[in-house]
Every structure is written in structure tokens, then in C-alpha cells.
Short mmCIF file of N, CA and C in Angstrom, two decimals:
data_model
loop_
_atom_site.label_atom_id
_atom_site.label_comp_id
_atom_site.label_asym_id
_atom_site.label_seq_id
_atom_site.Cartn_x
_atom_site.Cartn_y
_atom_site.Cartn_z
N MET A 1 61.35 100.55 88.12
CA MET A 1 60.94 101.25 89.29
C MET A 1 60.42 102.62 88.89
N GLY A 2 59.29 102.99 89.41
CA GLY A 2 58.70 104.29 89.10
C GLY A 2 59.47 105.42 89.74
N LYS A 3 59.20 106.61 89.26
CA LYS A 3 59.92 107.77 89.74
C LYS A 3 59.67 108.05 91.23
N ASN A 4 58.50 107.65 91.74
CA ASN A 4 58.19 107.87 93.15
C ASN A 4 58.40 106.62 94.00
N ALA A 5 58.96 105.58 93.42
CA ALA A 5 59.21 104.35 94.17
C ALA A 5 60.29 104.60 95.21
N PRO A 6 60.21 103.96 96.37
CA PRO A 6 61.24 104.15 97.40
C PRO A 6 62.57 103.58 96.94
N LEU A 7 63.65 104.15 97.47
CA LEU A 7 64.98 103.63 97.17
C LEU A 7 65.14 102.23 97.74
N ARG A 8 65.88 101.39 97.02
CA ARG A 8 66.28 100.11 97.56
C ARG A 8 67.19 100.38 98.73
N SER A 9 67.56 99.37 99.46
CA SER A 9 68.40 99.52 100.65
C SER A 9 69.51 100.54 100.42
N LEU A 10 69.75 101.37 101.41
CA LEU A 10 70.78 102.39 101.33
C LEU A 10 71.81 102.10 102.40
N TYR A 11 73.04 101.80 101.99
CA TYR A 11 74.14 101.46 102.89
C TYR A 11 75.32 102.34 102.57
N PHE A 12 76.22 102.48 103.53
CA PHE A 12 77.47 103.15 103.22
C PHE A 12 78.60 102.55 104.02
N ASP A 13 79.78 102.75 103.51
CA ASP A 13 81.00 102.39 104.19
C ASP A 13 81.99 103.51 103.93
N GLU A 14 82.82 103.80 104.92
CA GLU A 14 83.82 104.84 104.75
C GLU A 14 85.06 104.26 104.07
N LEU A 15 85.64 105.07 103.17
CA LEU A 15 86.82 104.64 102.41
C LEU A 15 87.92 105.67 102.57
N ASN A 16 89.05 105.26 103.12
CA ASN A 16 90.21 106.14 103.10
C ASN A 16 90.80 106.09 101.70
N PHE A 17 91.37 107.20 101.27
CA PHE A 17 91.93 107.25 99.93
C PHE A 17 93.03 108.28 99.86
N GLU A 18 93.78 108.21 98.80
CA GLU A 18 94.84 109.16 98.50
C GLU A 18 94.71 109.54 97.03
N VAL A 19 94.98 110.80 96.71
CA VAL A 19 94.98 111.24 95.31
C VAL A 19 96.42 111.21 94.82
N LEU A 20 96.63 110.46 93.74
CA LEU A 20 97.97 110.28 93.18
C LEU A 20 98.10 110.99 91.84
N LYS A 21 99.34 111.29 91.47
CA LYS A 21 99.59 111.73 90.11
C LYS A 21 99.17 110.59 89.19
N TYR A 22 98.65 110.92 88.05
CA TYR A 22 98.05 109.95 87.13
C TYR A 22 98.98 108.76 86.85
N LYS A 23 98.45 107.59 87.10
CA LYS A 23 99.11 106.31 86.83
C LYS A 23 100.50 106.20 87.48
N THR A 24 100.64 106.79 88.68
CA THR A 24 101.89 106.65 89.44
C THR A 24 101.53 106.29 90.88
N ASN A 25 102.55 106.17 91.71
CA ASN A 25 102.36 105.99 93.15
C ASN A 25 102.74 107.26 93.91
N ASP A 26 102.94 108.37 93.19
CA ASP A 26 103.34 109.63 93.79
C ASP A 26 102.11 110.44 94.18
N THR A 27 102.12 110.95 95.42
CA THR A 27 101.00 111.75 95.90
C THR A 27 100.90 113.04 95.09
N SER A 28 99.68 113.36 94.67
CA SER A 28 99.40 114.58 93.92
C SER A 28 99.23 115.75 94.88
N MET A 29 99.54 116.96 94.43
CA MET A 29 99.24 118.16 95.21
C MET A 29 97.74 118.23 95.50
N ALA A 30 96.93 117.71 94.61
CA ALA A 30 95.48 117.75 94.76
C ALA A 30 95.01 116.94 95.96
N ASN A 31 95.83 116.04 96.47
CA ASN A 31 95.44 115.21 97.61
C ASN A 31 94.95 116.06 98.79
N ASP A 32 95.59 117.21 99.00
CA ASP A 32 95.24 118.06 100.14
C ASP A 32 93.89 118.76 99.96
N TYR A 33 93.32 118.72 98.77
CA TYR A 33 92.05 119.41 98.51
C TYR A 33 90.85 118.49 98.69
N PHE A 34 91.08 117.28 99.18
CA PHE A 34 90.00 116.32 99.39
C PHE A 34 89.94 115.94 100.86
N GLU A 35 88.74 115.97 101.42
CA GLU A 35 88.52 115.54 102.80
C GLU A 35 88.46 114.02 102.84
N LYS A 36 89.02 113.44 103.86
CA LYS A 36 89.03 111.98 104.02
C LYS A 36 88.18 111.62 105.22
N PRO A 37 87.53 110.52 105.27
CA PRO A 37 87.37 109.53 104.20
C PRO A 37 86.23 109.89 103.25
N ALA A 38 86.13 109.13 102.15
CA ALA A 38 84.99 109.21 101.25
C ALA A 38 83.93 108.23 101.76
N LYS A 39 82.78 108.24 101.15
CA LYS A 39 81.74 107.26 101.48
C LYS A 39 81.36 106.51 100.21
N LEU A 40 81.20 105.20 100.35
CA LEU A 40 80.67 104.38 99.27
C LEU A 40 79.26 103.99 99.69
N ILE A 41 78.30 104.33 98.86
CA ILE A 41 76.89 104.10 99.17
C ILE A 41 76.31 103.18 98.11
N GLU A 42 75.40 102.33 98.52
CA GLU A 42 74.64 101.53 97.56
C GLU A 42 73.24 102.12 97.48
N LYS A 43 72.85 102.53 96.27
CA LYS A 43 71.52 103.07 96.01
C LYS A 43 70.95 102.33 94.82
N ASP A 44 69.82 101.69 95.00
CA ASP A 44 69.17 100.98 93.91
C ASP A 44 70.11 100.05 93.16
N GLY A 45 71.00 99.40 93.91
CA GLY A 45 71.91 98.44 93.30
C GLY A 45 73.12 99.06 92.63
N LYS A 46 73.28 100.38 92.70
CA LYS A 46 74.43 101.06 92.10
C LYS A 46 75.37 101.51 93.20
N LYS A 47 76.67 101.54 92.89
CA LYS A 47 77.67 102.06 93.81
C LYS A 47 77.82 103.55 93.56
N VAL A 48 77.67 104.32 94.61
CA VAL A 48 77.78 105.77 94.52
C VAL A 48 78.85 106.22 95.51
N LEU A 49 79.86 106.90 94.99
CA LEU A 49 80.95 107.39 95.80
C LEU A 49 80.69 108.85 96.13
N GLN A 50 80.79 109.22 97.41
CA GLN A 50 80.64 110.61 97.83
C GLN A 50 81.97 111.11 98.34
N ILE A 51 82.41 112.23 97.77
CA ILE A 51 83.70 112.82 98.13
C ILE A 51 83.50 114.31 98.39
N THR A 52 84.17 114.80 99.46
CA THR A 52 84.10 116.21 99.81
C THR A 52 85.40 116.91 99.43
N VAL A 53 85.26 118.07 98.78
CA VAL A 53 86.38 118.86 98.31
C VAL A 53 86.46 120.13 99.14
N ASN A 54 87.67 120.48 99.60
CA ASN A 54 87.88 121.81 100.18
C ASN A 54 88.51 122.67 99.08
N HIS A 55 88.63 123.94 99.26
CA HIS A 55 89.06 124.84 98.17
C HIS A 55 88.14 124.64 96.96
N SER A 56 86.87 124.52 97.26
CA SER A 56 85.89 124.20 96.23
C SER A 56 85.90 125.19 95.06
N HIS A 57 86.14 126.45 95.35
CA HIS A 57 86.12 127.43 94.26
C HIS A 57 87.29 127.25 93.30
N TRP A 58 88.34 126.56 93.69
CA TRP A 58 89.44 126.27 92.79
C TRP A 58 89.17 125.05 91.93
N ILE A 59 88.46 124.08 92.47
CA ILE A 59 88.20 122.83 91.75
C ILE A 59 86.88 123.01 91.01
N THR A 60 86.96 123.24 89.71
CA THR A 60 85.76 123.60 88.95
C THR A 60 85.06 122.40 88.32
N GLY A 61 85.64 121.22 88.41
CA GLY A 61 85.01 120.02 87.88
C GLY A 61 85.85 118.80 88.16
N MET A 62 85.16 117.65 88.25
CA MET A 62 85.85 116.38 88.52
C MET A 62 85.10 115.25 87.87
N SER A 63 85.81 114.15 87.68
CA SER A 63 85.18 112.88 87.32
C SER A 63 85.97 111.77 87.99
N ILE A 64 85.27 110.68 88.28
CA ILE A 64 85.90 109.49 88.86
C ILE A 64 85.33 108.29 88.14
N ASP A 65 86.20 107.41 87.67
CA ASP A 65 85.78 106.19 86.97
C ASP A 65 84.84 106.51 85.81
N GLY A 66 85.10 107.64 85.14
CA GLY A 66 84.30 108.04 83.99
C GLY A 66 82.99 108.72 84.33
N SER A 67 82.69 108.87 85.62
CA SER A 67 81.43 109.47 86.07
C SER A 67 81.67 110.93 86.45
N LYS A 68 80.91 111.85 85.82
CA LYS A 68 81.02 113.26 86.15
C LYS A 68 80.35 113.53 87.49
N GLU A 69 80.83 114.53 88.17
CA GLU A 69 80.32 114.82 89.51
C GLU A 69 78.90 115.37 89.49
N LYS A 70 78.17 114.97 90.51
CA LYS A 70 76.85 115.53 90.80
C LYS A 70 76.99 116.15 92.18
N ILE A 71 76.94 117.48 92.25
CA ILE A 71 77.12 118.17 93.53
C ILE A 71 75.86 117.97 94.36
N ILE A 72 76.04 117.47 95.60
CA ILE A 72 74.88 117.21 96.46
C ILE A 72 74.81 118.17 97.64
N SER A 73 75.92 118.86 97.97
CA SER A 73 75.86 119.88 99.01
C SER A 73 77.03 120.84 98.85
N LYS A 74 76.80 122.09 99.28
CA LYS A 74 77.84 123.13 99.25
C LYS A 74 77.81 123.89 100.56
N ASP A 75 78.99 124.30 101.01
CA ASP A 75 79.11 125.18 102.16
C ASP A 75 80.09 126.28 101.76
N ALA A 76 79.55 127.38 101.25
CA ALA A 76 80.38 128.47 100.75
C ALA A 76 81.24 129.07 101.85
N SER A 77 80.74 129.13 103.09
CA SER A 77 81.51 129.73 104.18
C SER A 77 82.78 128.92 104.48
N LYS A 78 82.75 127.60 104.22
CA LYS A 78 83.93 126.74 104.43
C LYS A 78 84.64 126.41 103.12
N ASP A 79 84.09 126.93 102.00
CA ASP A 79 84.63 126.66 100.66
C ASP A 79 84.73 125.16 100.41
N MET A 80 83.64 124.44 100.73
CA MET A 80 83.60 122.98 100.57
C MET A 80 82.36 122.57 99.81
N ARG A 81 82.46 121.43 99.14
CA ARG A 81 81.29 120.81 98.51
C ARG A 81 81.46 119.31 98.54
N THR A 82 80.32 118.61 98.56
CA THR A 82 80.32 117.16 98.49
C THR A 82 79.65 116.77 97.18
N SER A 83 80.29 115.85 96.48
CA SER A 83 79.79 115.40 95.18
C SER A 83 79.65 113.90 95.17
N GLU A 84 78.74 113.43 94.31
CA GLU A 84 78.52 111.99 94.11
C GLU A 84 78.98 111.58 92.72
N PHE A 85 79.43 110.33 92.65
CA PHE A 85 79.88 109.73 91.40
C PHE A 85 79.37 108.29 91.37
N VAL A 86 78.64 107.92 90.33
CA VAL A 86 78.25 106.52 90.15
C VAL A 86 79.47 105.81 89.58
N VAL A 87 79.94 104.77 90.29
CA VAL A 87 81.19 104.12 89.89
C VAL A 87 80.99 102.61 89.73
N ASN A 88 81.83 102.03 88.90
CA ASN A 88 81.88 100.58 88.75
C ASN A 88 82.92 99.99 89.69
N LYS A 89 83.92 100.81 90.02
CA LYS A 89 85.04 100.33 90.82
C LYS A 89 85.36 101.36 91.89
N ALA A 90 85.52 100.92 93.12
CA ALA A 90 85.95 101.81 94.21
C ALA A 90 86.95 101.06 95.07
N SER A 91 87.92 100.43 94.42
CA SER A 91 88.98 99.73 95.14
C SER A 91 90.29 99.94 94.40
N GLY A 92 91.36 99.93 95.18
CA GLY A 92 92.66 100.10 94.54
C GLY A 92 92.73 101.42 93.80
N LYS A 93 93.34 101.40 92.64
CA LYS A 93 93.51 102.62 91.84
C LYS A 93 92.34 102.80 90.88
N VAL A 94 91.77 103.99 90.91
CA VAL A 94 90.65 104.36 90.04
C VAL A 94 90.99 105.71 89.41
N ASN A 95 90.93 105.79 88.10
CA ASN A 95 91.30 107.02 87.41
C ASN A 95 90.20 108.07 87.49
N GLY A 96 90.63 109.31 87.43
CA GLY A 96 89.71 110.43 87.46
C GLY A 96 90.31 111.63 86.77
N THR A 97 89.55 112.72 86.75
CA THR A 97 90.02 113.99 86.20
C THR A 97 89.67 115.10 87.17
N ILE A 98 90.40 116.19 87.04
CA ILE A 98 90.13 117.36 87.88
C ILE A 98 90.42 118.60 87.05
N ALA A 99 89.56 119.61 87.18
CA ALA A 99 89.76 120.90 86.55
C ALA A 99 90.03 121.92 87.65
N VAL A 100 91.11 122.68 87.49
CA VAL A 100 91.51 123.65 88.50
C VAL A 100 91.56 125.02 87.84
N TYR A 101 90.88 125.99 88.46
CA TYR A 101 90.91 127.37 87.97
C TYR A 101 91.11 128.29 89.17
N ILE A 102 92.21 129.03 89.14
CA ILE A 102 92.52 129.99 90.20
C ILE A 102 92.77 131.34 89.53
N ASN A 103 92.07 132.36 90.01
CA ASN A 103 92.28 133.71 89.50
C ASN A 103 92.13 134.66 90.68
N GLU A 104 93.20 134.71 91.50
CA GLU A 104 93.18 135.53 92.71
C GLU A 104 94.62 135.78 93.14
N PRO A 105 94.83 136.79 93.95
CA PRO A 105 96.20 137.05 94.43
C PRO A 105 96.72 135.90 95.29
N VAL A 106 97.97 135.56 95.07
CA VAL A 106 98.66 134.57 95.89
C VAL A 106 99.96 135.25 96.35
N ASN A 107 100.16 135.27 97.66
CA ASN A 107 101.31 135.98 98.25
C ASN A 107 101.36 137.43 97.79
N GLY A 108 100.16 138.05 97.66
CA GLY A 108 100.08 139.46 97.30
C GLY A 108 100.25 139.78 95.83
N LYS A 109 100.42 138.76 95.00
CA LYS A 109 100.62 138.99 93.57
C LYS A 109 99.49 138.34 92.77
N PRO A 110 99.09 138.96 91.66
CA PRO A 110 98.03 138.34 90.84
C PRO A 110 98.48 136.94 90.37
N PHE A 111 97.54 136.03 90.40
CA PHE A 111 97.85 134.65 90.01
C PHE A 111 96.68 134.09 89.22
N LYS A 112 96.97 133.57 88.05
CA LYS A 112 95.94 132.94 87.23
C LYS A 112 96.45 131.55 86.82
N TYR A 113 95.60 130.55 87.04
CA TYR A 113 95.98 129.15 86.79
C TYR A 113 94.74 128.43 86.26
N ASP A 114 94.86 127.79 85.12
CA ASP A 114 93.72 127.12 84.50
C ASP A 114 94.22 125.84 83.83
N HIS A 115 94.01 124.69 84.50
CA HIS A 115 94.50 123.42 83.97
C HIS A 115 93.52 122.29 84.23
N HIS A 116 93.58 121.29 83.40
CA HIS A 116 92.81 120.06 83.57
C HIS A 116 93.82 118.92 83.69
N TYR A 117 93.59 118.04 84.66
CA TYR A 117 94.54 116.97 84.93
C TYR A 117 93.84 115.62 84.99
N ASN A 118 94.55 114.61 84.57
CA ASN A 118 94.18 113.24 84.90
C ASN A 118 94.83 112.94 86.24
N ILE A 119 94.08 112.30 87.13
CA ILE A 119 94.60 111.92 88.44
C ILE A 119 94.17 110.49 88.71
N THR A 120 94.73 109.90 89.74
CA THR A 120 94.37 108.54 90.14
C THR A 120 94.00 108.56 91.62
N PHE A 121 92.84 108.01 91.93
CA PHE A 121 92.43 107.84 93.32
C PHE A 121 92.85 106.44 93.76
N LYS A 122 93.48 106.33 94.91
CA LYS A 122 93.87 105.02 95.45
C LYS A 122 93.07 104.79 96.73
N PHE A 123 92.12 103.86 96.67
CA PHE A 123 91.26 103.56 97.81
C PHE A 123 91.86 102.41 98.62
N ASP A 124 91.83 102.54 99.95
CA ASP A 124 92.42 101.54 100.84
C ASP A 124 91.62 100.24 100.88
N GLU A 125 90.31 100.34 100.88
CA GLU A 125 89.46 99.15 101.00
C GLU A 125 89.36 98.43 99.67
N ILE A 126 89.11 97.14 99.72
CA ILE A 126 88.93 96.35 98.51
C ILE A 126 87.44 96.16 98.30
N PHE A 127 86.94 96.66 97.19
CA PHE A 127 85.53 96.52 96.85
C PHE A 127 85.43 95.96 95.44
N ASP A 128 84.58 94.99 95.27
CA ASP A 128 84.32 94.46 93.95
C ASP A 128 82.81 94.45 93.76
N LYS A 129 82.33 93.84 92.69
CA LYS A 129 80.90 93.93 92.39
C LYS A 129 80.02 93.34 93.47
N ASP A 130 80.55 92.44 94.31
CA ASP A 130 79.76 91.84 95.38
C ASP A 130 80.20 92.34 96.75
N SER A 131 80.98 93.42 96.78
CA SER A 131 81.58 93.86 98.03
C SER A 131 80.58 94.13 99.13
N LEU A 132 79.46 94.72 98.81
CA LEU A 132 78.52 95.11 99.85
C LEU A 132 77.88 93.90 100.51
N ARG A 133 78.08 92.72 99.96
CA ARG A 133 77.59 91.50 100.59
C ARG A 133 78.59 90.96 101.61
N PHE A 134 79.86 91.34 101.53
CA PHE A 134 80.90 90.69 102.31
C PHE A 134 81.65 91.60 103.27
N HIS A 135 81.44 92.88 103.23
CA HIS A 135 82.15 93.78 104.13
C HIS A 135 81.21 94.28 105.21
N HIS A 136 81.82 94.67 106.34
CA HIS A 136 81.03 95.28 107.40
C HIS A 136 80.48 96.60 106.88
N LEU A 137 79.18 96.76 106.96
CA LEU A 137 78.51 97.95 106.44
C LEU A 137 77.77 98.66 107.54
N LYS A 138 77.38 99.84 107.24
CA LYS A 138 76.53 100.59 108.14
C LYS A 138 75.26 100.94 107.38
N LYS A 139 74.14 100.72 108.00
CA LYS A 139 72.89 101.22 107.45
C LYS A 139 72.73 102.60 108.07
N ILE A 140 72.28 103.55 107.34
CA ILE A 140 72.18 104.91 107.85
C ILE A 140 71.54 104.88 109.23
N GLY A 141 72.30 105.36 110.22
CA GLY A 141 71.82 105.44 111.59
C GLY A 141 71.83 104.14 112.36
N GLN A 142 72.32 103.05 111.77
CA GLN A 142 72.27 101.76 112.47
C GLN A 142 73.39 100.87 111.96
N LYS A 143 74.05 100.14 112.86
CA LYS A 143 75.08 99.19 112.44
C LYS A 143 74.40 97.94 111.90
N VAL A 144 75.00 97.35 110.90
CA VAL A 144 74.49 96.12 110.32
C VAL A 144 75.56 95.06 110.49
N SER A 145 75.23 93.94 111.08
CA SER A 145 76.22 92.88 111.27
C SER A 145 76.29 92.00 110.03
N ARG A 146 77.39 91.26 109.90
CA ARG A 146 77.57 90.38 108.75
C ARG A 146 76.42 89.38 108.62
N LYS A 147 75.89 88.91 109.73
CA LYS A 147 74.82 87.91 109.65
C LYS A 147 73.55 88.46 109.02
N HIS A 148 73.42 89.80 109.01
CA HIS A 148 72.24 90.42 108.41
C HIS A 148 72.44 90.77 106.94
N LEU A 149 73.64 90.71 106.45
CA LEU A 149 73.89 91.15 105.08
C LEU A 149 73.08 90.43 104.02
N PRO A 150 72.92 89.12 104.06
CA PRO A 150 72.12 88.50 103.01
C PRO A 150 70.68 89.05 102.97
N LEU A 151 70.12 89.35 104.12
CA LEU A 151 68.78 89.90 104.17
C LEU A 151 68.72 91.27 103.52
N PHE A 152 69.71 92.14 103.86
CA PHE A 152 69.67 93.52 103.38
C PHE A 152 70.17 93.68 101.96
N CYS A 153 71.01 92.80 101.49
CA CYS A 153 71.71 93.02 100.23
C CYS A 153 71.25 92.12 99.10
N THR A 154 70.20 91.39 99.26
CA THR A 154 69.78 90.53 98.16
C THR A 154 68.88 91.27 97.22
#
């Protein structure tokens, strides 16, 4: 496909998720820094996960399923950003990383924190390599019924 070629079908589905401590079932403190739900989008046959982070200035980098973040929007007034990750898996537990840097007063006292963590994302929906053919999807601005999926997803 050429650089100016139109995108193949663009679909999304919302995914509820929880951020867990790495390889456990325990909720991570980082869970509160992510807006729910995420979006799973199909672009040119690839699965792209979009996740929004609050406290954006504290979260200096992330990866999910080995994919580094690509920031697609920022709102400095709300301290939020939305990032995309090309993923192979967006179901069940998916490993990721997070970099946290804080250098500001907390409770009136200077506070400096600089750590990198492995974390695990646990997605509620079950998605596999053929998931977009079998789940209820939304086409941007329009609902798509199951009977239309073979047409849109082939």
C-alpha cells in the first residue's frame, strides 16, 4: 500500500481493563492513572490499542505487549494523554512497562521518585487474531451488526 493509500476499514471496540502488579492478580497503584475503557482499533489489518493516561506528567513512558507508545493526543490542562500501541494480543493478561518520574512537592515536602516497572494489563474482553470478525464492533460513527462483519472485515 502506498503512503497516500486510504486506510483499510477502521473499527473499534471498547475494552475495560485493570492494571495489575506484574504477573499477579493484585491491582497496581498505577491502575488509577489510566482512564477506562481503552479502545481496540483495527487499522490496515493491525490491532491498535488506545489508552488514556491521567497524571501524564508523572508517566514518562509506557509499553504494552512489547509495543512502545505513540502519543496521539495531549491535554496539558487536564494532565492527560492518549497513546497508541500496536499489539498482537488484547485479551486477558498482557504485559507492559511503565516509567514514573515525580519531582514535585507532595504534602508540602519535596518528593523525587524515578522508577521503571513491569506491569500487567488485564482486559475483560476476549480477543484473538480473528476477534474483529466475531465480536460486536462499531464503525466510527456507525454501529455495525454481526451480519455485516464478513463484508467489512475480509
